[in-house]
């Protein structure tokens, strides 16, 4: 976008700037080039100022670019020539889109005022579009110009930053064709009134122009930071990919981890960052004794945060169920205790029971029954998975044919199973049930989280979720400690291993999680 | 087609004989639902026959999981294996429609007290939020 405004932008490091600036005579600039490059830079507020208040020095306190003021001097003349008439007091609400809708057409009428207006307006809407004008619009362009000034919100979105276009326009603007009814000079009282209105409108224009300039600056700044973020994300992705390879157990034949897995890993690490933020909020809320409403907001936010990871996992289960179920996305210590690709709810509840005192009697009953039903559900799912495995074993081993037929016999056209289907096809079909199990397990976990939220008060829930988060922080820390431990001997006491004592390695686990 | 007795330890004696269209080898027991050919009607009738009814496929592991869940709660569900039913395929399709588009598979489907509870995810959700046990008690499938 910026490149196109080279002629007028104060920021543009282009030679075009100088080219236009040095011409003293309004060059017969083919509108196409001129406007195409600068169209989106135009700020109608200032253009109108130039046109309408020819000869009146408007002291603009905005940063005026000296070198471009001469540029500007040429432009009003040019623009004046371009507008043969200047009707006043237009109230037609022609939509801006009507002007810019002609972007597909390429009529370039270099002497036509309408083209300039059209181009300006169209470029303000769509900076990349070619000149658009239509003979139909020639006559109504002036209407449109006025209309545009009245509809400043629309085109000011695309307005340029401060371009130094502003005036002093006084003596540099020849009134060659003073068809403009708003010229200065002997005037009647009605014209004075018009001027007052005009001045006010111009002031408003200035304000709006200033606002859109600021907005544009913010937008550009946002773009820049997004670009940097994008570069960082790409780095992270690359790193996650390589880490995935590393965690893949160093299997030599392991090519790339699947893109679904890589994507999940990346989103999971982002979720973890979010998790730390949420935990900090929870901790602050608890320690600072926030009101219940405030704490409720934080807790609800944490629930939504959990819902988000469950949704991500649902997607990941579709694309790469093995990645999820084998826990390749997590740290080794977590992986060790994984159940169906995630945490085991009954264990979590058992851990939480110690953290949540004091509980009312109803709550105790609720938590205990929750744990009981979790255990039943876990058992049911585990048994279902076991049956899946058993069935798969049977299918692959193919009814006693393992020592008879090699794999090549299992190709299409080979021996069929008793159900008339090819054994590998049957096995594939059975394997696809894995996704269902992971999905049910995740659904079950999500229900547990929501039920805990229902049973507990806001404050208890805050402590509960903080406890869960903290537990996994420590488990992950344990994992990295383990992988970085000295190989000769691990002396776990307070003296030798400072970081170990921070997380209480070697102490009984009971004391670890009660620091809230 | 053979007569089907109770399938496994988890189900009460559940007889449904399949009246083979082309003349099978001996239909022994005929319940009144056998004659019903419309899948939806058959589902409804079967669902009304017992307190807890599970429509299942003998090869489906998730069905196995749901059966185990009810057994672990002390419930004796009635299981209908659709792969052993003459109009089982039609019933499967009808159940799919009943569950709606979100459901990836047509089984297992659970009815309690003649009313549809849903697939595995609904059963688990209602168990976790505590609504399953009261439902079972109301249907007479569970006593204290």
XYZ file of C-alpha atoms in Angstrom:
660
model
C 0.000 0.000 0.000
C 2.671 2.379 0.905
C 4.537 1.856 -2.265
C 1.736 3.229 -4.245
C 1.764 6.514 -2.560
C 5.311 7.247 -3.289
C 4.686 10.620 -4.756
C 3.048 12.049 -1.780
C 3.911 10.071 1.233
C 6.315 11.519 3.659
C 7.531 8.101 4.392
C 8.078 6.968 0.896
C 11.676 6.660 -0.076
C 11.159 7.028 -3.748
C 12.431 9.193 -6.443
C 9.022 9.849 -7.807
C 8.646 12.225 -4.989
C 11.189 14.499 -6.428
C 10.052 14.125 -9.949
C 6.661 15.521 -9.319
C 7.864 18.041 -6.889
C 10.122 19.869 -9.251
C 7.718 20.540 -11.987
C 6.431 24.019 -11.838
C 3.881 23.714 -14.513
C 1.084 21.435 -13.952
C 2.284 18.629 -16.071
C -0.093 17.018 -18.414
C 0.140 14.074 -16.215
C -1.616 11.173 -17.671
C -4.096 10.605 -15.013
C -3.483 6.956 -15.067
C 0.095 7.017 -13.849
C -0.346 9.863 -11.528
C -3.420 8.685 -9.915
C -2.613 5.094 -9.964
C 0.373 5.697 -7.878
C -1.024 8.275 -5.627
C -4.703 7.703 -5.666
C -4.979 6.092 -2.367
C -2.994 8.822 -0.795
C -5.551 11.434 -1.367
C -7.261 12.894 1.508
C -10.418 14.427 0.349
C -10.583 16.829 3.190
C -7.461 18.503 2.062
C -8.242 18.278 -1.564
C -11.472 20.036 -0.990
C -9.745 22.654 1.039
C -7.454 23.318 -1.805
C -10.172 23.519 -4.296
C -12.684 25.515 -2.422
C -10.513 27.927 -0.559
C -8.246 28.883 -3.322
C -6.321 31.863 -2.346
C -7.107 31.538 1.319
C -4.122 30.518 3.265
C -5.130 27.799 5.578
C -2.576 27.516 8.202
C -2.325 23.909 8.733
C -0.356 23.019 11.739
C 0.153 19.494 10.595
C 3.581 18.655 9.545
C 3.985 20.106 6.155
C 6.565 18.584 4.025
C 8.406 21.417 2.426
C 9.560 19.538 -0.542
C 6.154 18.370 -1.345
C 4.441 21.669 -0.936
C 5.639 22.633 -4.324
C 4.219 19.410 -5.504
C 1.015 20.366 -4.007
C 1.123 23.687 -5.687
C 0.822 22.063 -8.991
C -1.977 19.843 -8.000
C -4.658 22.303 -7.127
C -4.245 23.910 -10.460
C -4.516 20.597 -12.050
C -7.471 19.693 -10.006
C -9.073 23.024 -10.590
C -8.802 22.465 -14.242
C -10.321 19.148 -13.745
C -13.479 20.332 -12.175
C -15.380 22.515 -14.563
C -18.158 23.230 -12.179
C -18.674 23.112 -8.534
C -22.202 22.692 -7.473
C -22.888 23.465 -3.884
C -25.184 22.106 -1.340
C -25.467 18.633 -2.611
C -27.443 16.268 -0.588
C -27.721 13.320 -2.811
C -26.743 10.213 -1.115
C -25.010 8.494 -3.880
C -23.241 5.550 -2.371
C -19.534 5.578 -2.635
C -19.706 2.124 -3.970
C -21.420 3.440 -6.987
C -18.326 5.282 -7.892
C -15.856 2.627 -7.180
C -17.900 -0.127 -8.578
C -16.562 0.551 -11.965
C -13.162 -0.669 -11.121
C -13.354 -3.295 -13.729
C -13.516 -0.785 -16.501
C -10.422 0.714 -17.841
C -11.455 3.856 -19.551
C -8.774 6.333 -18.960
C -9.878 9.724 -19.886
C -6.976 11.871 -19.098
C -8.590 15.219 -19.390
C -11.772 14.374 -17.731
C -12.364 15.622 -14.275
C -14.595 12.779 -13.672
C -11.827 10.349 -14.121
C -9.783 11.990 -11.479
C -12.567 11.985 -9.028
C -13.479 8.500 -9.871
C -9.950 7.388 -9.611
C -9.430 9.114 -6.330
C -12.520 7.697 -4.831
C -12.038 4.294 -6.265
C -8.513 4.197 -5.099
C -9.562 5.222 -1.733
C -11.778 2.227 -1.719
C -9.479 -0.160 -3.450
C -5.967 1.052 -3.779
C -4.894 -1.704 -6.071
C -7.606 -1.302 -8.608
C -6.962 0.267 -11.931
C -8.418 3.540 -12.858
C -12.054 3.222 -13.016
C -14.310 5.644 -14.605
C -17.243 5.639 -16.728
C -18.633 8.204 -19.026
C -21.849 7.958 -17.162
C -20.238 9.319 -14.125
C -18.531 12.253 -15.670
C -21.319 14.637 -15.091
C -22.177 13.469 -11.709
C -18.656 13.377 -10.419
C -18.852 16.723 -8.856
C -21.901 15.614 -7.053
C -19.979 12.665 -5.956
C -17.081 14.689 -4.787
C -19.272 16.702 -2.523
C -21.043 13.598 -1.521
C -17.757 12.047 -0.672
C -16.868 14.808 1.628
C -20.088 14.244 3.388
C -19.460 10.561 3.680
C -16.057 10.861 5.112
C -16.204 7.753 7.212
C -16.222 5.561 4.189
C -13.239 6.720 2.325
C -11.233 7.901 5.203
C -10.615 4.319 6.041
C -8.211 4.235 3.223
C -6.959 7.731 3.567
C -3.316 8.310 3.478
C -1.153 9.500 6.250
C -0.180 13.041 6.315
C 1.081 13.726 2.926
C 2.062 17.284 3.103
C -0.560 18.069 0.632
C -1.782 20.835 2.606
C -1.853 24.126 1.530
C -0.442 27.023 1.534
C -2.170 27.420 -1.685
C -2.592 31.057 -1.803
C -0.800 32.589 -4.658
C 0.200 29.427 -6.271
C -3.199 28.629 -7.413
C -4.209 30.427 -10.514
C -7.856 30.952 -10.805
C -7.848 30.119 -14.388
C -11.325 28.895 -14.521
C -13.199 30.356 -11.743
C -16.370 28.565 -12.286
C -16.390 27.663 -8.706
C -19.105 29.416 -6.977
C -17.282 29.328 -3.761
C -14.524 31.723 -4.793
C -13.391 34.432 -2.465
C -14.050 38.013 -3.410
C -17.052 40.236 -3.320
C -19.749 38.169 -1.925
C -23.237 38.469 -0.724
C -24.334 37.660 2.768
C -25.586 34.331 1.677
C -22.195 33.532 0.350
C -20.687 34.535 3.650
C -23.009 32.150 5.315
C -21.947 29.544 2.885
C -18.391 30.254 3.769
C -19.048 29.821 7.447
C -20.686 26.523 6.806
C -17.915 25.597 4.528
C -15.300 26.535 7.034
C -16.993 24.460 9.633
C -17.253 21.573 7.299
C -13.649 21.907 6.403
C -12.699 21.906 10.019
C -14.655 18.721 10.433
C -12.926 17.333 7.438
C -9.618 18.138 8.984
C -10.561 16.349 12.124
C -11.761 13.332 10.283
C -8.680 13.353 8.157
C -6.513 13.505 11.223
C -8.372 10.629 12.769
C -8.023 8.470 9.765
C -4.383 9.237 9.517
C -3.909 8.064 13.051
C -5.964 5.026 12.376
C -3.912 4.227 9.402
C -0.732 4.588 11.380
C -2.058 2.182 13.931
C -3.061 -0.221 11.233
C 0.312 -0.127 9.602
C 1.965 -0.639 12.930
C -0.269 -3.604 13.541
C 0.706 -5.022 10.190
C 4.351 -4.713 11.039
C 3.998 -6.459 14.356
C 1.916 -9.173 12.751
C 4.643 -9.722 10.260
C 7.155 -10.161 13.018
C 4.808 -12.468 14.833
C 4.360 -14.498 11.704
C 8.075 -14.901 11.349
C 8.289 -16.028 14.954
C 5.468 -18.464 14.494
C 7.207 -19.966 11.552
C 10.284 -20.396 13.672
C 8.244 -22.035 16.385
C 6.650 -24.358 13.905
C 10.009 -25.332 12.595
C 11.242 -25.933 16.091
C 8.161 -27.905 17.024
C 8.636 -30.053 13.981
C 12.190 -30.803 14.822
C 11.256 -31.458 18.424
C 8.597 -33.791 17.264
C 11.202 -35.675 15.379
C 13.373 -35.809 18.449
C 10.593 -36.974 20.693
C 9.680 -39.543 18.126
C 12.183 -41.750 19.850
C 14.910 -41.249 17.347
C 13.422 -43.697 14.973
C 15.708 -43.604 12.015
C 13.017 -44.013 9.435
C 10.898 -41.363 11.010
C 10.342 -38.796 8.338
C 8.330 -35.736 9.058
C 5.770 -35.927 11.746
C 2.427 -35.447 10.141
C 1.275 -31.946 9.538
C -1.739 -32.517 11.739
C 0.527 -33.520 14.577
C 2.840 -30.580 14.044
C -0.072 -28.232 14.012
C -1.461 -29.671 17.201
C 1.919 -29.425 18.893
C 2.170 -25.798 17.963
C -1.325 -25.016 19.155
C -0.757 -26.959 22.311
C 2.311 -24.942 23.181
C 0.330 -21.784 22.573
C -2.385 -23.169 24.810
C 0.211 -23.792 27.497
C 1.284 -20.170 27.345
C -2.331 -19.185 27.723
C -2.584 -21.600 30.602
C 0.177 -19.822 32.489
C -1.590 -16.547 31.964
C -4.865 -17.947 33.259
C -3.167 -19.468 36.238
C -1.547 -16.182 37.091
C -4.954 -14.568 36.984
C -6.436 -17.231 39.208
C -3.627 -16.913 41.677
C -3.967 -13.165 41.766
C -7.707 -13.445 42.201
C -7.410 -15.826 45.089
C -4.631 -14.072 46.926
C -6.032 -10.615 46.433
C -9.439 -11.871 47.474
C -11.332 -10.647 44.460
C -15.058 -10.403 44.655
C -17.092 -13.385 43.630
C -18.196 -11.780 40.382
C -14.648 -11.017 39.343
C -13.479 -14.445 40.302
C -16.370 -15.975 38.430
C -15.255 -14.222 35.270
C -11.766 -15.583 35.658
C -13.004 -19.084 36.361
C -15.372 -18.999 33.407
C -12.466 -17.917 31.286
C -10.501 -20.902 32.475
C -13.338 -23.267 31.617
C -13.467 -21.787 28.137
C -9.720 -22.278 27.948
C -10.196 -25.959 28.705
C -13.000 -26.240 26.189
C -10.595 -24.877 23.660
C -8.014 -27.599 24.150
C -10.706 -30.235 23.930
C -11.789 -28.805 20.631
C -8.199 -28.794 19.389
C -7.843 -32.380 20.439
C -10.981 -33.304 18.581
C -9.475 -31.948 15.410
C -6.154 -33.641 16.107
C -7.883 -36.972 16.698
C -9.295 -36.790 13.211
C -5.991 -35.990 11.577
C -3.560 -38.045 13.648
C -5.043 -40.164 16.377
C -1.801 -41.972 17.138
C -0.033 -38.742 17.881
C -2.663 -37.985 20.461
C -3.090 -41.377 21.987
C 0.595 -42.142 22.311
C 1.177 -38.796 23.926
C 3.854 -37.601 21.565
C 2.593 -34.087 22.153
C 3.450 -34.175 25.821
C 6.466 -34.515 28.074
C 7.822 -37.966 28.930
C 6.731 -37.881 32.561
C 3.199 -36.979 31.572
C 3.284 -39.599 28.864
C 4.063 -42.255 31.404
C 0.772 -41.739 33.203
C -1.332 -41.104 30.152
C -4.707 -42.698 29.798
C -6.402 -42.636 26.391
C -4.186 -39.818 25.273
C -4.821 -37.592 28.274
C -5.346 -37.375 31.980
C -7.206 -39.994 33.960
C -10.125 -38.207 35.584
C -10.492 -40.401 38.643
C -6.855 -39.820 39.549
C -7.267 -36.114 39.101
C -10.290 -36.045 41.356
C -8.492 -38.086 43.960
C -5.672 -35.578 43.900
C -8.077 -32.683 44.112
C -9.944 -33.981 47.118
C -7.063 -33.113 49.364
C -6.820 -29.616 47.889
C -10.394 -28.607 48.162
C -11.040 -28.550 51.879
C -13.252 -27.336 53.319
C -16.216 -28.794 51.477
C -19.810 -28.939 52.545
C -21.368 -32.316 53.075
C -23.286 -32.097 49.844
C -20.151 -31.218 48.026
C -18.317 -34.141 49.536
C -21.063 -36.455 48.399
C -21.010 -34.874 44.973
C -17.257 -35.232 44.600
C -17.247 -38.796 45.787
C -20.014 -39.798 43.463
C -18.229 -37.991 40.661
C -15.157 -40.018 41.353
C -17.172 -43.194 41.458
C -18.832 -42.603 38.125
C -15.490 -41.602 36.627
C -14.034 -44.878 37.640
C -16.893 -46.749 36.068
C -16.651 -44.789 32.860
C -12.891 -45.252 32.691
C -13.273 -48.939 33.226
C -15.865 -49.206 30.494
C -13.773 -47.300 27.980
C -10.638 -49.230 28.853
C -12.423 -52.489 28.352
C -13.808 -51.314 25.077
C -10.332 -50.407 23.927
C -9.052 -53.767 25.053
C -11.644 -55.486 22.986
C -10.622 -53.377 20.037
C -7.055 -54.460 20.471
C -8.045 -58.089 20.765
C -10.127 -57.913 17.675
C -7.308 -56.237 15.798
C -4.866 -58.913 16.866
C -7.205 -61.533 15.552
C -7.649 -59.783 12.258
C -3.965 -59.208 11.644
C -2.930 -62.658 12.632
C -5.521 -63.793 10.172
C -6.656 -67.053 11.636
C -3.443 -68.992 11.829
C -1.924 -67.862 8.583
C 1.051 -66.016 10.007
C 3.585 -68.706 9.369
C 2.065 -69.703 6.102
C 1.689 -66.499 4.200
C 4.021 -63.577 4.052
C 2.808 -60.035 3.763
C 2.695 -60.306 0.017
C -0.058 -62.794 0.399
C -2.078 -60.255 2.280
C -2.284 -58.008 -0.715
C -5.434 -57.571 -2.668
C -6.375 -60.802 -4.233
C -4.940 -62.765 -1.375
C -6.825 -64.859 1.098
C -10.009 -63.347 2.373
C -11.325 -63.574 5.873
C -14.431 -65.449 6.802
C -16.596 -62.389 6.413
C -15.567 -62.142 2.806
C -13.548 -59.032 3.267
C -9.874 -58.518 2.898
C -8.167 -58.794 6.298
C -6.144 -55.604 5.965
C -9.257 -53.702 5.023
C -10.998 -55.089 8.056
C -8.033 -54.144 10.220
C -8.052 -50.621 8.838
C -11.698 -50.360 9.597
C -11.186 -51.484 13.161
C -8.302 -49.111 13.678
C -10.537 -46.249 12.727
C -12.451 -46.892 15.930
C -9.526 -45.502 17.865
C -10.620 -42.006 17.071
C -13.971 -42.786 18.628
C -12.385 -43.885 21.858
C -10.161 -40.853 22.160
C -13.147 -38.676 21.425
C -15.244 -40.358 24.093
C -12.413 -40.070 26.580
C -12.015 -36.361 25.862
C -15.745 -35.828 26.049
C -15.707 -37.584 29.387
C -12.838 -35.388 30.634
C -14.649 -32.278 29.536
C -17.757 -33.382 31.419
C -15.682 -33.881 34.551
C -14.314 -30.356 34.341
C -17.786 -28.907 33.877
C -19.233 -30.975 36.690
C -16.516 -29.818 39.060
C -17.386 -26.285 38.096
C -21.012 -27.003 38.990
C -20.371 -28.638 42.333
C -17.884 -26.130 43.673
C -18.324 -22.540 44.693
C -16.518 -19.905 42.702
C -13.671 -19.655 45.139
C -13.328 -23.391 45.449
C -13.415 -23.757 41.697
C -10.676 -21.168 41.345
C -8.493 -23.092 43.751
C -9.394 -26.352 42.065
C -8.369 -25.261 38.599
C -5.293 -23.560 39.879
C -4.387 -26.826 41.568
C -4.821 -28.772 38.363
C -2.719 -26.293 36.439
C -0.028 -26.243 39.072
C 0.060 -30.013 39.229
C 0.872 -30.253 35.550
C 3.414 -27.481 35.747
C 5.245 -29.513 38.332
C 4.889 -32.736 36.430
C 6.358 -31.096 33.362
C 9.155 -29.633 35.451
C 9.821 -33.091 36.789
C 10.077 -34.367 33.281
C 12.660 -31.840 32.233
C 14.590 -32.313 35.438
C 14.689 -35.982 34.761
C 15.999 -35.554 31.274
C 18.698 -33.173 32.438
C 19.755 -35.052 35.517
C 23.442 -35.981 35.962
C 23.947 -39.524 34.870
C 26.396 -40.743 37.505
C 24.201 -40.400 40.491
C 21.262 -38.381 41.455
C 21.610 -37.197 44.989
C 18.283 -35.912 45.951
C 18.618 -33.862 49.045
C 18.279 -30.217 49.821
C 21.928 -29.442 49.474
C 23.041 -30.800 46.179
C 20.263 -30.030 43.782
C 18.848 -26.585 44.132
C 16.188 -26.780 41.521
C 15.113 -30.144 42.778
C 14.460 -28.734 46.173
C 12.341 -26.032 44.637
C 9.849 -28.549 43.435
C 10.336 -30.843 46.308
C 11.787 -33.801 44.530
C 12.449 -36.462 47.053
C 9.975 -35.160 49.548
C 6.687 -36.820 49.985
C 4.209 -35.814 47.428
C 1.587 -34.939 49.985
C 3.124 -31.631 50.889
C 3.731 -30.536 47.393
C 0.383 -29.388 46.269
C -0.964 -27.534 49.205
C 0.530 -24.115 48.779
C -2.531 -22.102 47.879
C -31.497 -68.278 11.298
C -30.898 -69.397 14.786
C -32.660 -68.589 17.896
C -30.796 -66.118 20.006
C -30.595 -66.634 23.694
C -29.178 -64.200 26.155
C -25.924 -63.074 24.715
C -23.537 -62.624 27.563
C -23.582 -62.307 31.277
C -24.630 -58.700 31.048
C -27.976 -59.179 29.476
C -31.095 -60.716 30.770
C -32.512 -63.525 28.740
C -33.485 -61.786 25.619
C -35.136 -63.709 22.921
C -35.708 -62.432 19.524
C -36.189 -64.845 16.768
C -35.561 -63.822 13.260
C -38.268 -64.826 10.917
C -36.276 -65.534 7.846
C -37.936 -64.377 4.718
C -36.745 -67.204 2.576
C -37.544 -69.994 4.970
C -34.839 -70.660 7.460
C -34.018 -73.673 9.450
C -36.572 -73.545 12.119
C -38.015 -70.581 13.816
C -38.485 -71.593 17.363
C -39.550 -68.631 19.400
C -41.560 -65.851 17.959
C -42.217 -62.702 19.895
C -44.771 -60.267 18.802
C -42.166 -57.914 17.550
C -40.875 -60.372 15.047
C -43.579 -59.722 12.592
C -42.932 -56.012 12.485
C -41.018 -55.129 9.345
C -40.847 -51.385 9.683
C -37.502 -50.589 11.305
C -38.651 -47.563 13.258
C -41.629 -49.353 14.643
C -39.517 -52.298 15.525
C -37.031 -50.108 17.337
C -39.807 -48.463 19.297
C -41.371 -51.731 20.261
C -38.106 -53.275 21.298
C -37.198 -50.180 23.261
C -40.456 -50.376 25.160
C -40.010 -53.976 26.096
C -37.334 -53.516 28.728
C -36.127 -50.910 31.154
C -32.721 -50.576 29.526
C -32.334 -51.434 25.860
C -29.089 -51.217 23.920
C -28.951 -51.491 20.158
C -25.559 -52.826 19.264
C -23.398 -54.619 16.752
C -21.554 -57.673 17.915
C -18.323 -56.454 16.330
C -18.481 -52.950 17.754
C -16.091 -52.201 20.595
C -17.825 -49.062 21.721
C -20.947 -51.151 22.172
C -18.887 -53.441 24.315
C -17.817 -50.433 26.377
C -21.375 -49.262 26.951
C -22.483 -52.715 27.909
C -19.681 -52.912 30.457
C -20.624 -49.538 31.835
C -24.150 -50.598 32.606
C -23.038 -53.881 34.054
C -20.590 -52.143 36.340
C -23.504 -50.093 37.622
C -25.448 -53.217 38.384
C -27.873 -52.823 35.529
C -28.901 -55.661 33.286
C -29.506 -54.172 29.887
C -31.300 -55.904 27.050
C -29.037 -56.036 24.062
C -30.170 -56.304 20.458
C -27.383 -57.156 18.055
C -28.428 -55.624 14.809
C -26.060 -57.701 12.730
C -28.096 -60.667 13.738
C -31.417 -59.157 12.877
C -32.985 -59.614 9.456
C -33.835 -55.969 9.133
C -30.786 -54.921 11.110
C -29.415 -52.754 8.328
C -32.613 -50.786 8.100
C -32.699 -50.407 11.820
C -29.161 -49.121 11.789
C -30.115 -46.448 9.306
C -33.170 -45.525 11.313
C -31.038 -45.210 14.443
C -28.550 -43.026 12.602
C -31.343 -40.700 11.651
C -32.601 -40.719 15.197
C -29.224 -39.684 16.524
C -28.840 -36.875 14.069
C -26.018 -35.793 11.864
C -23.427 -35.267 14.546
C -23.064 -38.925 15.315
C -20.359 -40.821 13.466
C -21.844 -44.254 13.974
C -25.269 -45.716 14.378
C -24.489 -47.874 17.392
C -24.527 -48.104 20.314
C -27.868 -46.478 21.045
C -29.397 -46.638 24.489
C -33.048 -46.429 25.494
C -34.071 -46.169 29.119
C -37.680 -46.581 30.107
C -38.620 -46.625 26.450
C -37.119 -43.197 25.874
C -34.077 -42.433 23.804
C -31.010 -41.463 25.791
C -28.550 -41.437 22.935
C -25.147 -42.695 21.924
C -22.126 -43.253 24.115
C -21.316 -39.591 24.594
C -24.785 -38.783 25.917
C -24.753 -41.785 28.203
C -21.386 -40.778 29.649
C -22.361 -37.137 29.986
C -25.515 -38.033 31.870
C -23.591 -40.414 34.085
C -21.048 -37.734 34.968
C -23.595 -35.034 35.646
C -25.504 -37.413 37.825
C -28.688 -37.731 35.826
C -28.241 -41.322 34.680
C -28.785 -43.051 38.000
C -32.109 -41.334 38.760
C -33.233 -42.194 35.248
C -32.377 -45.817 35.780
C -34.132 -45.884 39.101
C -37.234 -44.336 37.625
C -37.269 -46.993 34.925
C -36.896 -49.685 37.500
C -33.531 -50.846 36.283
C -31.738 -49.958 39.472
C -32.607 -50.370 43.069
C -30.752 -48.813 45.900
